Amino acid sequence: MSSTAGQVIKCRAAVSWEAGKPLVIEEVEVAPPQAGEVRLKILYTSLCHTDVYFWEAKGQTPLFPRIFGHEAGGIVESVGEGVTHLKPGDHALPVFTGECGECPHCKSEESNMCDLLRINTDRGVMISDNQSRFSIKGKPIYHFVGTSTFSEYTVLHAGCVAKINPAAPLDKVCILSCGICTGFGATVNVAKPKPGSSVAIFGLGAVGLAAAEGARVSGASRIIGVDLVSSRFEGAKKFGVNEFVNPKDHDKPVQEVIAEMTNGGVDRAVECTGSIQAMISAFECVHDGWGVAVLVGVPNKDDAFKTHPVNFLNERTLKGTFYGNYKPRTDLPNVVEMYMRGELELEKFITHTVSFSEINKAFDYMLKGESIRCIIRMEE
């Protein structure tokens, strides 16, 4: 066991005290893991748009003070009672969703939506006792999606921690914790394009670029990027995108534009925006008879998907996915191995690196649209 096992650890964390205000580096106390939990030493973390969304707190219940962060790589410091798949010193990735191994979803080969550990953005405490493991001078600080990686140490449910190859560079593979796997898996695990096929990617942010990378790795010959921001097109070429459509450049629906470009529609479409109109367009732009559209983006709660039922009767398929259909503990180590074998490129997603004390710069880069992924190095 580590010398700090069972003890409260004092460390630095970037605390969000109120919505939209810069994070403040504070000394926090991190309690030891309870039964079924793990305490991780975070070495690298990265900023995802989901962190920014909940930090802005414009569309959901605000919960502050809070420690954000959910894409990261670290080393197990200690484990709670009953944890058998991890031990101190293991290299690991924390994940915002989990795999308890016991529920019907975990036992199903078709699902990764664990009943116990499925993402809950409103919960700010641990599942076992409804308490936080973070505090400042006795005052609890809330968790975020069970991970809270903007802290030098964090406590997670053991089912949300994937043990990985210790040779994998944590400053690269940390981005697999969320967005990259979400997009990449949506293509390779759900859309499953065949070599030589055509794929349309709606939205060329980090998740969409990862979906394009999945199409590239799958051998798709035409990868059509669809985005309202034309300046994204040049950078998307690195991810295999070889044709571009900006819906604003056309006076007809983009699904009609794509159908004309592809002699009836693309073989696969992956939607990564959360826009209900993009979701409808993605479905209606796939070819009848065999076309498959996959929805990845999260819509507004009042949105409704409207399309003519004939689109289904004409043998188009519509699917949804969560975290690319990857089971965190079972599948994430294999994605890391894909990177280690050179089959998946991660470096091109990383546009910036900052030290932990400069974490607010990462927010600035993302808000200005300058970064795909910004790595935050915990050690100065």
Short mmCIF file of N, CA, C and O in Angstrom, two decimals, residues 14-16 18-21 23 44-64 66-72 94-96 119 121 142-151 174-175 177-179 207 359-360 362-364 366-367 371-376:
data_model
loop_
_atom_site.label_atom_id
_atom_site.label_comp_id
_atom_site.label_asym_id
_atom_site.label_seq_id
_atom_site.Cartn_x
_atom_site.Cartn_y
_atom_site.Cartn_z
N ALA A 14 -8.47 22.81 -8.94
CA ALA A 14 -9.03 24.00 -9.57
C ALA A 14 -10.52 24.01 -9.26
O ALA A 14 -11.28 23.21 -9.80
N VAL A 15 -10.93 24.90 -8.37
CA VAL A 15 -12.31 24.92 -7.88
C VAL A 15 -13.11 25.97 -8.65
O VAL A 15 -12.67 27.11 -8.83
N SER A 16 -14.29 25.57 -9.08
CA SER A 16 -15.23 26.50 -9.69
C SER A 16 -16.22 26.93 -8.61
O SER A 16 -17.04 26.14 -8.15
N GLU A 18 -18.35 29.68 -8.81
CA GLU A 18 -19.64 30.10 -9.36
C GLU A 18 -19.61 30.04 -10.88
O GLU A 18 -18.54 30.04 -11.50
N ALA A 19 -20.79 29.99 -11.46
CA ALA A 19 -20.93 29.77 -12.90
C ALA A 19 -20.20 30.84 -13.70
O ALA A 19 -20.35 32.04 -13.45
N GLY A 20 -19.41 30.37 -14.67
CA GLY A 20 -18.79 31.27 -15.63
C GLY A 20 -17.61 32.07 -15.11
O GLY A 20 -17.01 32.83 -15.87
N LYS A 21 -17.26 31.92 -13.83
CA LYS A 21 -16.14 32.66 -13.27
C LYS A 21 -14.87 31.81 -13.34
O LYS A 21 -14.94 30.58 -13.24
N LEU A 23 -11.71 29.55 -12.72
CA LEU A 23 -11.42 28.56 -11.68
C LEU A 23 -10.31 29.10 -10.78
O LEU A 23 -9.45 29.87 -11.22
N TYR A 44 -2.28 14.00 -15.87
CA TYR A 44 -2.69 14.84 -17.00
C TYR A 44 -4.21 14.82 -17.09
O TYR A 44 -4.84 13.78 -16.88
N THR A 45 -4.76 15.97 -17.41
CA THR A 45 -6.20 16.04 -17.67
C THR A 45 -6.39 16.92 -18.89
O THR A 45 -5.47 17.61 -19.32
N SER A 46 -7.56 16.88 -19.49
CA SER A 46 -7.81 17.75 -20.64
C SER A 46 -9.21 18.31 -20.53
O SER A 46 -10.05 17.80 -19.78
N LEU A 47 -9.43 19.40 -21.24
CA LEU A 47 -10.71 20.10 -21.16
C LEU A 47 -11.61 19.65 -22.30
O LEU A 47 -11.22 19.66 -23.46
N CYS A 48 -12.83 19.27 -21.93
CA CYS A 48 -13.85 18.85 -22.89
C CYS A 48 -14.96 19.89 -22.88
O CYS A 48 -15.19 20.57 -21.88
N HIS A 49 -15.68 20.00 -23.98
CA HIS A 49 -16.75 20.99 -24.07
C HIS A 49 -17.82 20.77 -23.00
O HIS A 49 -18.47 21.73 -22.55
N THR A 50 -17.99 19.54 -22.54
CA THR A 50 -18.97 19.25 -21.49
C THR A 50 -18.61 19.98 -20.20
O THR A 50 -19.49 20.48 -19.49
N ASP A 51 -17.32 20.05 -19.87
CA ASP A 51 -16.90 20.81 -18.69
C ASP A 51 -17.32 22.27 -18.82
O ASP A 51 -17.87 22.87 -17.88
N VAL A 52 -17.07 22.84 -19.99
CA VAL A 52 -17.40 24.25 -20.23
C VAL A 52 -18.91 24.47 -20.13
O VAL A 52 -19.38 25.44 -19.52
N TYR A 53 -19.68 23.55 -20.69
CA TYR A 53 -21.14 23.66 -20.70
C TYR A 53 -21.69 23.73 -19.27
O TYR A 53 -22.54 24.57 -18.95
N PHE A 54 -21.19 22.85 -18.39
CA PHE A 54 -21.72 22.83 -17.02
C PHE A 54 -21.11 23.93 -16.16
O PHE A 54 -21.73 24.38 -15.20
N TRP A 55 -19.92 24.38 -16.52
CA TRP A 55 -19.30 25.54 -15.84
C TRP A 55 -20.09 26.80 -16.16
O TRP A 55 -20.34 27.63 -15.29
N GLU A 56 -20.53 26.93 -17.41
CA GLU A 56 -21.35 28.09 -17.78
C GLU A 56 -22.73 28.02 -17.12
O GLU A 56 -23.32 29.06 -16.79
N ALA A 57 -23.23 26.80 -16.93
CA ALA A 57 -24.50 26.55 -16.21
C ALA A 57 -25.66 27.34 -16.80
O ALA A 57 -26.51 27.87 -16.07
N LYS A 58 -25.73 27.39 -18.12
CA LYS A 58 -26.81 28.14 -18.76
C LYS A 58 -28.05 27.27 -18.99
O LYS A 58 -29.16 27.77 -19.08
N GLY A 59 -27.86 25.96 -19.12
CA GLY A 59 -28.98 25.12 -19.52
C GLY A 59 -29.35 24.05 -18.52
O GLY A 59 -30.11 23.15 -18.82
N GLN A 60 -28.80 24.13 -17.29
CA GLN A 60 -29.09 23.07 -16.33
C GLN A 60 -28.97 23.61 -14.91
O GLN A 60 -28.63 24.76 -14.68
N THR A 61 -29.29 22.76 -13.93
CA THR A 61 -29.28 23.18 -12.53
C THR A 61 -27.84 23.47 -12.10
O THR A 61 -26.99 22.59 -12.15
N PRO A 62 -27.55 24.70 -11.66
CA PRO A 62 -26.19 25.00 -11.22
C PRO A 62 -25.86 24.27 -9.92
O PRO A 62 -26.72 24.13 -9.04
N LEU A 63 -24.63 23.78 -9.80
CA LEU A 63 -24.19 23.09 -8.58
C LEU A 63 -22.75 23.55 -8.30
O LEU A 63 -21.83 23.14 -8.99
N PHE A 64 -22.61 24.41 -7.32
CA PHE A 64 -21.30 24.98 -6.99
C PHE A 64 -21.17 25.06 -5.46
O PHE A 64 -22.19 25.10 -4.77
N ARG A 66 -17.68 23.44 -7.18
CA ARG A 66 -17.53 22.14 -7.84
C ARG A 66 -16.13 22.01 -8.45
O ARG A 66 -15.53 23.01 -8.85
N ILE A 67 -15.65 20.78 -8.52
CA ILE A 67 -14.40 20.49 -9.22
C ILE A 67 -14.75 19.76 -10.51
O ILE A 67 -15.26 18.63 -10.48
N PHE A 68 -14.53 20.44 -11.62
CA PHE A 68 -14.85 19.86 -12.93
C PHE A 68 -13.72 18.94 -13.41
O PHE A 68 -12.78 18.65 -12.68
N GLY A 69 -13.82 18.50 -14.67
CA GLY A 69 -12.79 17.65 -15.28
C GLY A 69 -13.23 16.20 -15.35
O GLY A 69 -13.69 15.63 -14.35
N HIS A 70 -13.11 15.61 -16.56
CA HIS A 70 -13.48 14.20 -16.68
C HIS A 70 -12.66 13.45 -17.73
O HIS A 70 -12.83 12.24 -17.88
N GLU A 71 -11.76 14.13 -18.43
CA GLU A 71 -10.82 13.43 -19.31
C GLU A 71 -9.46 13.48 -18.65
O GLU A 71 -8.92 14.58 -18.43
N ALA A 72 -8.89 12.33 -18.32
CA ALA A 72 -7.63 12.37 -17.57
C ALA A 72 -6.92 11.03 -17.61
O ALA A 72 -7.48 10.00 -18.02
N PRO A 94 -9.75 7.53 -15.76
CA PRO A 94 -11.08 7.68 -15.16
C PRO A 94 -12.10 7.93 -16.26
O PRO A 94 -11.77 8.54 -17.28
N VAL A 95 -13.33 7.46 -16.07
CA VAL A 95 -14.36 7.63 -17.10
C VAL A 95 -15.66 8.10 -16.44
O VAL A 95 -16.02 7.65 -15.36
N PHE A 96 -16.37 9.01 -17.13
CA PHE A 96 -17.59 9.63 -16.60
C PHE A 96 -18.76 8.66 -16.52
O PHE A 96 -19.78 8.94 -15.90
N ILE A 119 -23.85 7.94 -16.51
CA ILE A 119 -23.58 9.35 -16.21
C ILE A 119 -24.77 10.03 -15.54
O ILE A 119 -25.92 9.84 -15.92
N THR A 121 -25.24 13.99 -14.41
CA THR A 121 -24.61 15.31 -14.33
C THR A 121 -25.10 16.12 -13.14
O THR A 121 -24.47 17.10 -12.75
N TYR A 142 -18.35 19.95 -4.38
CA TYR A 142 -19.07 18.93 -5.15
C TYR A 142 -18.20 18.28 -6.24
O TYR A 142 -17.31 18.91 -6.81
N HIS A 143 -18.52 17.02 -6.48
CA HIS A 143 -17.91 16.26 -7.58
C HIS A 143 -18.62 16.60 -8.89
O HIS A 143 -19.72 17.17 -8.89
N PHE A 144 -18.01 16.18 -10.01
CA PHE A 144 -18.61 16.34 -11.33
C PHE A 144 -18.53 15.02 -12.08
O PHE A 144 -17.45 14.45 -12.23
N VAL A 145 -19.65 14.52 -12.54
CA VAL A 145 -19.82 13.24 -13.26
C VAL A 145 -18.95 12.11 -12.69
O VAL A 145 -18.46 11.25 -13.42
N GLY A 146 -18.78 12.13 -11.37
CA GLY A 146 -18.06 11.04 -10.70
C GLY A 146 -16.57 11.02 -10.92
O GLY A 146 -15.91 10.05 -10.54
N THR A 147 -16.01 12.07 -11.54
CA THR A 147 -14.58 12.03 -11.88
C THR A 147 -13.77 13.16 -11.25
O THR A 147 -12.79 12.91 -10.57
N SER A 148 -14.16 14.42 -11.49
CA SER A 148 -13.49 15.60 -10.91
C SER A 148 -11.97 15.53 -11.04
O SER A 148 -11.23 15.47 -10.05
N THR A 149 -11.51 15.57 -12.28
CA THR A 149 -10.08 15.39 -12.53
C THR A 149 -9.27 16.68 -12.50
O THR A 149 -8.06 16.64 -12.67
N PHE A 150 -9.92 17.83 -12.26
CA PHE A 150 -9.15 19.08 -12.10
C PHE A 150 -8.65 19.19 -10.66
O PHE A 150 -8.74 20.22 -10.01
N SER A 151 -8.11 18.08 -10.17
CA SER A 151 -7.55 17.99 -8.82
C SER A 151 -6.37 17.02 -8.89
O SER A 151 -6.41 16.05 -9.66
N CYS A 174 -4.95 10.17 -22.28
CA CYS A 174 -5.96 10.75 -21.39
C CYS A 174 -7.18 11.25 -22.16
O CYS A 174 -8.29 11.25 -21.64
N ILE A 175 -6.99 11.65 -23.43
CA ILE A 175 -8.13 12.19 -24.19
C ILE A 175 -9.11 11.09 -24.61
O ILE A 175 -10.20 11.40 -25.12
N SER A 177 -10.65 9.30 -22.52
CA SER A 177 -11.64 9.20 -21.44
C SER A 177 -13.04 9.64 -21.85
O SER A 177 -14.01 9.26 -21.21
N CYS A 178 -13.15 10.49 -22.88
CA CYS A 178 -14.48 10.98 -23.23
C CYS A 178 -14.65 11.16 -24.73
O CYS A 178 -15.03 10.25 -25.45
N GLY A 179 -14.34 12.36 -25.24
CA GLY A 179 -14.77 12.76 -26.58
C GLY A 179 -14.23 11.92 -27.72
O GLY A 179 -14.96 11.63 -28.68
N VAL A 207 -15.45 15.65 -31.21
CA VAL A 207 -16.17 14.38 -31.36
C VAL A 207 -16.35 14.06 -32.85
O VAL A 207 -16.13 12.92 -33.28
N ILE A 359 -4.80 26.74 -15.96
CA ILE A 359 -5.97 26.00 -16.44
C ILE A 359 -7.03 26.91 -17.08
O ILE A 359 -7.71 26.51 -18.03
N ASN A 360 -7.14 28.15 -16.62
CA ASN A 360 -8.14 29.03 -17.22
C ASN A 360 -7.83 29.36 -18.68
O ASN A 360 -8.73 29.69 -19.45
N ALA A 362 -6.99 27.14 -20.81
CA ALA A 362 -7.64 26.07 -21.57
C ALA A 362 -9.08 26.44 -21.88
O ALA A 362 -9.59 26.19 -22.98
N PHE A 363 -9.77 27.06 -20.91
CA PHE A 363 -11.14 27.51 -21.13
C PHE A 363 -11.17 28.60 -22.19
O PHE A 363 -12.04 28.60 -23.07
N ASP A 364 -10.19 29.52 -22.12
CA ASP A 364 -10.14 30.61 -23.12
C ASP A 364 -9.97 30.05 -24.52
O ASP A 364 -10.65 30.48 -25.47
N MET A 366 -10.80 27.14 -25.69
CA MET A 366 -12.01 26.45 -26.17
C MET A 366 -13.12 27.45 -26.49
O MET A 366 -13.81 27.33 -27.50
N LEU A 367 -13.29 28.46 -25.64
CA LEU A 367 -14.35 29.45 -25.87
C LEU A 367 -14.10 30.25 -27.15
O LEU A 367 -15.04 30.68 -27.80
N SER A 371 -9.06 25.50 -29.85
CA SER A 371 -8.49 24.21 -29.46
C SER A 371 -9.42 23.06 -29.81
O SER A 371 -10.64 23.20 -29.84
N ILE A 372 -8.81 21.91 -30.13
CA ILE A 372 -9.56 20.66 -30.20
C ILE A 372 -9.48 20.03 -28.81
O ILE A 372 -10.48 19.82 -28.14
N ARG A 373 -8.25 19.77 -28.37
CA ARG A 373 -8.02 19.32 -27.01
C ARG A 373 -6.81 20.05 -26.44
O ARG A 373 -5.77 20.13 -27.08
N CYS A 374 -6.98 20.58 -25.23
CA CYS A 374 -5.87 21.23 -24.50
C CYS A 374 -5.51 20.32 -23.33
O CYS A 374 -6.36 20.05 -22.47
N ILE A 375 -4.26 19.86 -23.30
CA ILE A 375 -3.79 19.02 -22.20
C ILE A 375 -3.36 19.91 -21.04
O ILE A 375 -2.65 20.90 -21.24
N ILE A 376 -3.78 19.55 -19.84
CA ILE A 376 -3.39 20.28 -18.64
C ILE A 376 -2.45 19.39 -17.84
O ILE A 376 -2.82 18.29 -17.41
#
